[in-house]
Amino acid sequence: MEFNIATIAGDGIGPEVVEETLLTLEEIGNAYNHKFNFHKVLAGGVAIDEKGEPLPKETIEVCSKSDAVLLGAVGGPQWDHLAGDQRPERALLGLRQALGLYANIRPAILYTALKESSPLRSDIVDEGIDLCVVRELTGGIYFGDRGRRVHETMGEEAYDTEAYSVGEVQRIAKTAFEIARTRNKKVMNIDKANVLESSRLWRSVVMEIAKDYPDVTLDHMYVDNAAMQLVKNPGQFDVVLTTNMFGDILSDEASMITGSIGMLPSASLGETGLGMYEPIHGSAPDITGENKANPLATILSAAMMLRLSLNLEKEAEAVEKAVTNVLEKGYRTADIMSVGMELVGTKQMGDLVRKELCQLLKTSNA
Ligand code: NAD
């Protein structure tokens, strides 16, 4: 089959990790007889330097016509002096909005081989961590009415509004239930329904949607308890469904308990199959150009792309298995390094994953 993939390398370590990922996808294409057409477009700081804006029109056009978008990272200190709407990071919000990507999917997996990287006690992570945060991405308090006003007696005050429509909750809840069906069939809805009216509406809509998924178990948890349970007993979670702001906070917490930011992929999805796939880390200016960046988060994001946008499940599984095997053989980039393991750089880690892929494919064809 033939697929069009828009690629945005971005800034800092973005080009380094994207390069290893494109080579890995080419390997998959050769092995499974697919043609991936990569359309390289600009966004972020490099787009500001070359085109005068963080998200050129052409980038949006190419992305919206593609089957999927693969992004490295954007931003860096050289653009920090710019005003908010001109900064490289503005490209991310612009892309999400332009492509209608309302669901952010962040799996947080603690690989058995990386148990020692988790800041949690070994008895807590003994059974591993494998959860997936489904965060609403284009609504809630980050997009609600906001402003400043002068209060009669208290002086100046500022406000931000959390608002969710039934439709917005329905579509993200469906995404969570669909994903749960491909996993352990459990959804934990996280809200603050004991205090917030928007959470009460959110919860009632989630319960309605759950009726269409009788094979999936639905539970509810208040966000304050969820923050505690994630470090106390992360193994209890399968799919975590939550709002934009709660998801922002909880997905960072979930990623941290698995050890390294360099390992975690993400997907942003909308109504159509088109999705944007990117590692959760930033452009890491402190290690840019040093062949030190861990490319696995981006390679694993490409595996999500194969599964969720291109419908290539066995290809996605092959990439994930290759990553697991490389880790089990003891290879580590600096961010996940521990005593007795072999330290490798960005390029070598990419090569090892591709070598492992070839090995896996040979064995499965034998
Ligand atoms: P960061 O994620 O870039 O780096 C945080 C720390 O993690 C650094 O020490 C870095 O070296 C390390 N790190 C990150 N990715 C790594 C990898 N793949 N392998 C090994 N180590 C890795 O976060 P930051 O320093 O807060 O931000 C740097 C820039 O990135 C800023 O301009 C920020 O706005 C931007 N940013 C972009 C995105 C994005 O593009 N989605 C996300 C977060 C931050």
Short mmCIF file of C-alpha atoms and ligand atoms in Angstrom, two decimals:
data_model
loop_
_atom_site.label_atom_id
_atom_site.label_comp_id
_atom_site.label_asym_id
_atom_site.label_seq_id
_atom_site.Cartn_x
_atom_site.Cartn_y
_atom_site.Cartn_z
CA MET A 1 0.00 0.00 0.00
CA GLU A 2 1.07 3.62 -0.47
CA PHE A 3 0.86 6.33 2.22
CA ASN A 4 1.59 10.06 2.35
CA ILE A 5 3.23 11.21 5.55
CA ALA A 6 3.96 14.85 6.32
CA THR A 7 7.15 15.10 8.35
CA ILE A 8 8.07 18.04 10.54
CA ALA A 9 11.57 17.59 11.96
CA GLY A 10 11.41 20.92 13.83
CA ASP A 11 14.17 22.22 16.08
CA GLY A 12 16.92 21.02 18.41
CA ILE A 13 17.05 17.21 18.56
CA GLY A 14 13.89 17.02 16.39
CA PRO A 15 15.80 16.40 13.12
CA GLU A 16 18.04 13.77 14.78
CA VAL A 17 15.19 11.66 16.19
CA VAL A 18 12.99 12.07 13.11
CA GLU A 19 15.81 10.92 10.84
CA GLU A 20 16.15 7.62 12.75
CA THR A 21 12.38 7.19 12.64
CA LEU A 22 12.10 7.74 8.88
CA LEU A 23 14.85 5.18 8.29
CA THR A 24 12.93 2.74 10.50
CA LEU A 25 9.72 3.35 8.57
CA GLU A 26 11.60 2.73 5.32
CA GLU A 27 12.75 -0.61 6.72
CA ILE A 28 9.11 -1.45 7.53
CA GLY A 29 8.06 -0.34 4.04
CA ASN A 30 10.62 -2.64 2.40
CA ALA A 31 9.73 -5.60 4.61
CA TYR A 32 5.96 -5.33 4.25
CA ASN A 33 5.79 -3.93 0.75
CA HIS A 34 4.45 -0.46 1.54
CA LYS A 35 5.51 2.82 0.01
CA PHE A 36 5.79 5.72 2.44
CA ASN A 37 6.01 9.09 0.67
CA PHE A 38 7.58 11.53 3.13
CA HIS A 39 6.65 15.18 2.57
CA LYS A 40 9.06 17.33 4.55
CA VAL A 41 7.55 20.60 5.78
CA LEU A 42 8.60 23.34 8.17
CA ALA A 43 7.18 24.34 11.54
CA GLY A 44 8.59 25.88 14.72
CA GLY A 45 11.79 27.91 15.04
CA VAL A 46 13.25 26.74 11.74
CA ALA A 47 10.06 27.97 9.99
CA ILE A 48 10.40 31.35 11.73
CA ASP A 49 13.98 31.62 10.44
CA GLU A 50 13.21 30.48 6.90
CA LYS A 51 9.63 31.69 6.32
CA GLY A 52 9.07 34.35 8.98
CA GLU A 53 6.30 32.48 10.85
CA PRO A 54 6.07 29.36 13.05
CA LEU A 55 3.38 27.64 11.02
CA PRO A 56 3.45 28.49 7.29
CA LYS A 57 0.25 27.96 5.31
CA GLU A 58 1.98 25.42 3.09
CA THR A 59 2.69 23.24 6.13
CA ILE A 60 -1.00 23.14 7.08
CA GLU A 61 -1.96 22.37 3.47
CA VAL A 62 0.50 19.48 3.14
CA CYS A 63 -0.43 18.09 6.56
CA SER A 64 -4.17 18.19 5.91
CA LYS A 65 -3.73 16.29 2.62
CA SER A 66 -1.57 13.58 4.20
CA ASP A 67 -2.51 10.28 5.85
CA ALA A 68 -0.56 11.23 8.97
CA VAL A 69 1.86 13.80 10.39
CA LEU A 70 5.10 12.89 12.16
CA LEU A 71 6.66 15.64 14.25
CA GLY A 72 9.97 15.84 16.13
CA ALA A 73 9.94 18.84 18.47
CA VAL A 74 9.85 22.61 18.22
CA GLY A 75 11.33 25.47 20.23
CA GLY A 76 14.64 26.61 21.62
CA PRO A 77 16.29 29.47 23.53
CA GLN A 78 17.07 31.45 20.36
CA TRP A 79 13.32 32.12 19.90
CA ASP A 80 12.45 32.68 23.58
CA HIS A 81 12.42 36.47 23.20
CA LEU A 82 9.49 36.37 20.75
CA ALA A 83 5.93 37.27 21.76
CA GLY A 84 3.55 34.39 22.58
CA ASP A 85 1.77 34.11 19.24
CA GLN A 86 5.04 34.27 17.28
CA ARG A 87 6.90 31.59 19.23
CA PRO A 88 7.77 28.18 17.73
CA GLU A 89 5.40 26.35 20.14
CA ARG A 90 2.50 28.28 18.59
CA ALA A 91 2.85 25.89 15.63
CA LEU A 92 1.65 22.98 17.80
CA LEU A 93 -1.60 24.68 18.83
CA GLY A 94 -2.11 25.89 15.25
CA LEU A 95 -1.67 22.38 13.83
CA ARG A 96 -4.04 20.82 16.39
CA GLN A 97 -6.67 23.42 15.62
CA ALA A 98 -6.23 23.34 11.83
CA LEU A 99 -6.37 19.53 11.71
CA GLY A 100 -9.20 19.26 14.30
CA LEU A 101 -7.14 17.03 16.60
CA TYR A 102 -9.21 16.86 19.79
CA ALA A 103 -7.90 13.65 21.33
CA ASN A 104 -4.42 13.33 22.76
CA ILE A 105 -3.36 9.74 23.37
CA ARG A 106 -0.35 9.11 25.58
CA PRO A 107 0.51 5.54 26.44
CA ALA A 108 2.78 5.28 29.48
CA ILE A 109 4.58 1.97 29.55
CA LEU A 110 7.28 0.94 31.97
CA TYR A 111 9.33 -1.65 30.08
CA THR A 112 10.43 -4.55 32.25
CA ALA A 113 14.03 -3.91 31.13
CA LEU A 114 13.79 -0.29 32.36
CA LYS A 115 12.27 -0.92 35.78
CA GLU A 116 15.24 0.67 37.48
CA SER A 117 14.51 3.97 35.65
CA SER A 118 11.21 4.48 37.47
CA PRO A 119 11.34 6.81 40.48
CA LEU A 120 8.76 4.54 42.16
CA ARG A 121 9.69 1.75 44.60
CA SER A 122 10.29 -1.61 42.94
CA ASP A 123 7.43 -3.31 44.83
CA ILE A 124 5.03 -0.74 43.32
CA VAL A 125 6.22 -1.26 39.74
CA ASP A 126 6.93 -4.98 40.01
CA GLU A 127 4.03 -5.84 37.76
CA GLY A 128 4.96 -3.11 35.31
CA ILE A 129 2.97 -0.07 34.17
CA ASP A 130 0.91 -0.05 31.01
CA LEU A 131 -1.69 2.69 30.92
CA CYS A 132 -2.95 5.08 28.31
CA VAL A 133 -4.08 8.63 28.99
CA VAL A 134 -6.81 9.92 26.66
CA ARG A 135 -6.90 13.68 27.09
CA GLU A 136 -9.40 16.10 25.52
CA LEU A 137 -7.25 18.56 23.58
CA THR A 138 -9.26 21.41 22.08
CA GLY A 139 -11.79 22.39 24.75
CA GLY A 140 -12.11 23.15 28.47
CA ILE A 141 -10.40 25.86 30.45
CA TYR A 142 -7.50 26.32 27.99
CA PHE A 143 -9.95 27.51 25.35
CA GLY A 144 -12.74 28.98 27.52
CA ASP A 145 -13.71 32.58 28.13
CA ARG A 146 -10.99 34.44 30.04
CA GLY A 147 -10.10 37.93 31.05
CA ARG A 148 -9.50 40.47 33.76
CA ARG A 149 -11.95 42.78 35.49
CA VAL A 150 -12.13 45.09 38.45
CA HIS A 151 -14.11 43.69 41.34
CA GLU A 152 -16.18 46.17 43.38
CA THR A 153 -14.42 45.53 46.67
CA MET A 154 -11.43 43.26 45.92
CA GLY A 155 -9.81 45.21 43.07
CA GLU A 156 -8.43 43.58 39.92
CA GLU A 157 -9.21 39.90 39.35
CA ALA A 158 -8.58 37.41 36.53
CA TYR A 159 -10.74 34.49 35.42
CA ASP A 160 -10.59 31.45 33.11
CA THR A 161 -13.67 29.39 32.33
CA GLU A 162 -14.01 25.62 32.10
CA ALA A 163 -16.82 24.77 29.66
CA TYR A 164 -17.60 21.51 27.85
CA SER A 165 -20.42 20.79 25.44
CA VAL A 166 -22.14 17.42 25.26
CA GLY A 167 -20.69 16.87 21.76
CA GLU A 168 -17.14 17.55 22.88
CA VAL A 169 -17.44 15.00 25.69
CA GLN A 170 -19.17 12.41 23.51
CA ARG A 171 -16.40 12.33 20.91
CA ILE A 172 -13.50 12.06 23.38
CA ALA A 173 -15.38 9.44 25.44
CA LYS A 174 -15.92 7.35 22.29
CA THR A 175 -12.19 7.56 21.53
CA ALA A 176 -11.38 6.31 25.04
CA PHE A 177 -13.83 3.39 24.83
CA GLU A 178 -12.59 2.39 21.38
CA ILE A 179 -8.99 2.38 22.63
CA ALA A 180 -10.02 0.38 25.73
CA ARG A 181 -11.44 -2.28 23.41
CA THR A 182 -7.98 -2.78 21.94
CA ARG A 183 -6.44 -3.06 25.44
CA ASN A 184 -7.71 -4.40 28.79
CA LYS A 185 -11.26 -3.04 28.36
CA LYS A 186 -11.22 -0.71 31.35
CA VAL A 187 -11.87 3.04 31.31
CA MET A 188 -11.19 5.20 34.37
CA ASN A 189 -12.98 8.52 33.97
CA ILE A 190 -11.25 11.27 35.91
CA ASP A 191 -13.07 14.47 36.84
CA LYS A 192 -13.98 16.70 39.76
CA ALA A 193 -17.72 16.03 39.75
CA ASN A 194 -17.98 16.63 43.51
CA VAL A 195 -17.24 20.33 42.90
CA LEU A 196 -17.48 21.35 39.23
CA GLU A 197 -20.70 21.57 37.20
CA SER A 198 -18.71 21.00 33.98
CA SER A 199 -17.42 17.74 35.51
CA ARG A 200 -20.98 16.65 36.38
CA LEU A 201 -22.04 17.10 32.76
CA TRP A 202 -18.82 15.41 31.61
CA ARG A 203 -19.46 12.39 33.86
CA SER A 204 -23.11 11.98 32.85
CA VAL A 205 -22.19 12.06 29.14
CA VAL A 206 -19.40 9.51 29.68
CA MET A 207 -21.92 7.23 31.43
CA GLU A 208 -24.32 7.53 28.49
CA ILE A 209 -21.58 6.66 25.97
CA ALA A 210 -20.54 3.69 28.15
CA LYS A 211 -23.93 2.06 27.38
CA ASP A 212 -22.71 1.52 23.81
CA TYR A 213 -19.66 -0.35 25.13
CA PRO A 214 -21.05 -3.03 27.49
CA ASP A 215 -17.82 -5.02 27.08
CA VAL A 216 -15.78 -2.17 28.65
CA THR A 217 -15.78 -1.52 32.42
CA LEU A 218 -16.20 2.12 33.41
CA ASP A 219 -15.10 3.55 36.77
CA HIS A 220 -14.80 7.12 38.01
CA MET A 221 -12.19 8.84 40.16
CA TYR A 222 -11.78 12.42 41.35
CA VAL A 223 -8.68 14.07 39.96
CA ASP A 224 -7.04 14.65 43.35
CA ASN A 225 -7.34 10.96 44.20
CA ALA A 226 -6.12 10.03 40.69
CA ALA A 227 -2.92 12.05 41.20
CA MET A 228 -2.32 10.01 44.36
CA GLN A 229 -3.32 6.62 42.91
CA LEU A 230 -0.96 7.06 39.94
CA VAL A 231 2.03 6.90 42.27
CA LYS A 232 0.46 4.52 44.83
CA ASN A 233 -0.86 1.85 42.50
CA PRO A 234 -0.31 2.68 38.79
CA GLY A 235 -1.01 -0.93 37.80
CA GLN A 236 -4.76 -0.43 38.43
CA PHE A 237 -5.15 1.84 35.37
CA ASP A 238 -5.78 0.82 31.77
CA VAL A 239 -7.34 3.74 29.84
CA VAL A 240 -7.54 7.07 31.69
CA LEU A 241 -10.13 9.45 30.21
CA THR A 242 -9.99 13.09 31.24
CA THR A 243 -10.31 16.78 30.36
CA ASN A 244 -7.76 19.07 28.78
CA MET A 245 -6.29 20.55 31.96
CA PHE A 246 -6.51 17.44 34.16
CA GLY A 247 -5.01 15.44 31.27
CA ASP A 248 -2.17 17.92 30.87
CA ILE A 249 -1.16 17.42 34.48
CA LEU A 250 -1.87 13.69 34.85
CA SER A 251 -0.19 12.70 31.58
CA ASP A 252 3.05 14.36 32.72
CA GLU A 253 2.79 12.53 36.03
CA ALA A 254 2.09 9.26 34.22
CA SER A 255 5.07 9.76 31.93
CA MET A 256 7.44 10.50 34.78
CA ILE A 257 6.65 7.31 36.70
CA THR A 258 7.84 5.28 33.71
CA GLY A 259 11.33 6.76 33.95
CA SER A 260 12.39 8.73 30.90
CA ILE A 261 10.85 11.40 28.77
CA GLY A 262 12.93 9.99 25.89
CA MET A 263 10.79 6.85 25.76
CA LEU A 264 7.24 8.17 25.52
CA PRO A 265 5.25 8.55 22.30
CA SER A 266 1.96 10.34 21.69
CA ALA A 267 -0.79 10.67 19.13
CA SER A 268 -3.28 13.47 18.53
CA LEU A 269 -6.40 12.36 16.70
CA GLY A 270 -9.56 13.89 15.24
CA GLU A 271 -12.71 12.73 13.45
CA THR A 272 -10.86 11.44 10.40
CA GLY A 273 -8.01 8.92 10.35
CA LEU A 274 -5.49 11.76 10.07
CA GLY A 275 -3.42 12.03 13.22
CA MET A 276 -0.30 13.82 14.41
CA TYR A 277 2.37 11.68 16.07
CA GLU A 278 5.20 13.06 18.18
CA PRO A 279 7.38 12.22 21.17
CA ILE A 280 6.24 13.93 24.36
CA HIS A 281 9.65 15.51 24.90
CA GLY A 282 10.79 18.90 23.62
CA SER A 283 13.73 19.96 21.49
CA ALA A 284 16.34 19.33 24.24
CA PRO A 285 18.69 22.21 23.37
CA ASP A 286 21.18 20.98 25.99
CA ILE A 287 22.04 17.86 23.94
CA THR A 288 21.30 19.02 20.40
CA GLY A 289 23.75 17.85 17.74
CA GLU A 290 25.63 15.58 20.15
CA ASN A 291 24.19 12.23 19.01
CA LYS A 292 22.88 11.78 22.58
CA ALA A 293 19.10 12.03 22.08
CA ASN A 294 17.00 8.93 22.62
CA PRO A 295 15.12 8.32 19.34
CA LEU A 296 12.82 5.64 20.82
CA ALA A 297 9.94 7.99 21.75
CA THR A 298 9.74 9.13 18.12
CA ILE A 299 10.15 5.60 16.75
CA LEU A 300 7.35 4.45 19.10
CA SER A 301 5.23 7.41 17.93
CA ALA A 302 5.66 6.07 14.39
CA ALA A 303 4.43 2.68 15.65
CA MET A 304 1.28 4.45 16.93
CA MET A 305 0.95 6.08 13.52
CA LEU A 306 1.17 2.70 11.77
CA ARG A 307 -1.56 1.36 14.05
CA LEU A 308 -3.97 4.28 14.42
CA SER A 309 -3.79 6.20 11.14
CA LEU A 310 -2.49 3.64 8.64
CA ASN A 311 -4.22 0.56 10.06
CA LEU A 312 -1.00 -1.47 9.95
CA GLU A 313 -1.23 -3.40 13.21
CA LYS A 314 1.40 -6.08 12.59
CA GLU A 315 3.86 -3.50 11.35
CA ALA A 316 3.25 -1.45 14.54
CA GLU A 317 3.77 -4.54 16.68
CA ALA A 318 7.02 -5.34 14.86
CA VAL A 319 8.44 -1.89 15.66
CA GLU A 320 7.38 -2.15 19.31
CA LYS A 321 8.83 -5.64 19.63
CA ALA A 322 12.12 -4.50 18.07
CA VAL A 323 12.36 -1.67 20.65
CA THR A 324 11.62 -4.08 23.52
CA ASN A 325 14.27 -6.52 22.30
CA VAL A 326 16.94 -3.85 21.94
CA LEU A 327 16.28 -2.75 25.54
CA GLU A 328 16.29 -6.33 26.77
CA LYS A 329 19.68 -6.84 25.14
CA GLY A 330 21.00 -4.04 27.36
CA TYR A 331 21.49 -1.12 24.93
CA ARG A 332 20.78 2.31 26.43
CA THR A 333 21.01 5.95 25.41
CA ALA A 334 22.32 8.26 28.15
CA ASP A 335 18.87 9.20 29.52
CA ILE A 336 18.03 5.57 30.38
CA MET A 337 21.57 4.39 31.14
CA SER A 338 22.22 2.24 34.20
CA VAL A 339 25.11 0.19 35.56
CA GLY A 340 26.15 -2.78 33.44
CA MET A 341 24.32 -1.63 30.29
CA GLU A 342 25.90 -0.59 26.99
CA LEU A 343 25.77 3.13 26.21
CA VAL A 344 24.85 4.01 22.61
CA GLY A 345 24.12 7.22 20.70
CA THR A 346 21.08 8.31 18.69
CA LYS A 347 22.22 6.82 15.38
CA GLN A 348 23.40 3.57 16.91
CA MET A 349 20.09 3.14 18.75
CA GLY A 350 18.24 3.65 15.45
CA ASP A 351 20.52 1.11 13.73
CA LEU A 352 19.96 -1.41 16.53
CA VAL A 353 16.17 -1.12 16.21
CA ARG A 354 16.39 -1.65 12.44
CA LYS A 355 18.76 -4.61 12.86
CA GLU A 356 16.35 -6.13 15.37
CA LEU A 357 13.45 -5.55 12.95
CA CYS A 358 15.30 -7.45 10.20
CA GLN A 359 16.03 -10.26 12.65
CA LEU A 360 12.37 -10.46 13.73
CA LEU A 361 11.13 -10.51 10.15
CA LYS A 362 13.61 -13.24 9.19
CA THR A 363 12.43 -15.37 12.12
CA SER A 364 8.76 -14.84 11.32
CA ASN A 365 9.34 -15.77 7.64
CA ALA A 366 11.41 -18.83 8.52
P1 NAD B 1 12.80 19.01 26.83
O1 NAD B 1 11.84 17.87 26.80
O2 NAD B 1 13.31 19.49 25.54
O3 NAD B 1 14.07 18.61 27.75
C1 NAD B 1 13.97 18.29 29.12
C2 NAD B 1 15.17 17.41 29.52
O4 NAD B 1 14.98 16.10 28.96
C3 NAD B 1 16.50 17.92 28.97
O5 NAD B 1 17.51 17.68 29.91
C4 NAD B 1 16.74 17.09 27.73
O6 NAD B 1 18.09 16.88 27.40
C5 NAD B 1 16.06 15.77 28.11
N1 NAD B 1 15.50 15.09 26.93
C6 NAD B 1 14.41 15.46 26.22
N2 NAD B 1 14.22 14.62 25.19
C7 NAD B 1 15.20 13.72 25.25
C8 NAD B 1 15.55 12.61 24.46
N3 NAD B 1 14.84 12.24 23.37
N4 NAD B 1 16.64 11.90 24.80
C9 NAD B 1 17.37 12.22 25.87
N5 NAD B 1 17.09 13.26 26.66
C10 NAD B 1 16.03 14.01 26.36
O7 NAD B 1 12.08 20.18 27.63
P2 NAD B 1 12.56 21.70 27.89
O8 NAD B 1 14.02 21.74 28.13
O9 NAD B 1 11.64 22.21 28.93
O10 NAD B 1 12.22 22.46 26.55
C11 NAD B 1 13.17 22.72 25.52
C12 NAD B 1 12.43 23.36 24.35
O11 NAD B 1 11.48 22.44 23.81
C13 NAD B 1 11.63 24.60 24.76
O12 NAD B 1 11.76 25.56 23.75
C14 NAD B 1 10.20 24.09 24.85
O13 NAD B 1 9.25 25.09 24.62
C15 NAD B 1 10.19 23.05 23.74
N6 NAD B 1 9.19 22.00 23.90
C16 NAD B 1 8.62 21.53 22.76
C17 NAD B 1 7.72 20.49 22.81
C18 NAD B 1 7.16 19.96 21.54
O14 NAD B 1 7.66 20.26 20.48
N7 NAD B 1 6.12 19.14 21.59
C19 NAD B 1 7.39 19.91 24.06
C20 NAD B 1 8.02 20.39 25.20
C21 NAD B 1 8.92 21.44 25.12
#
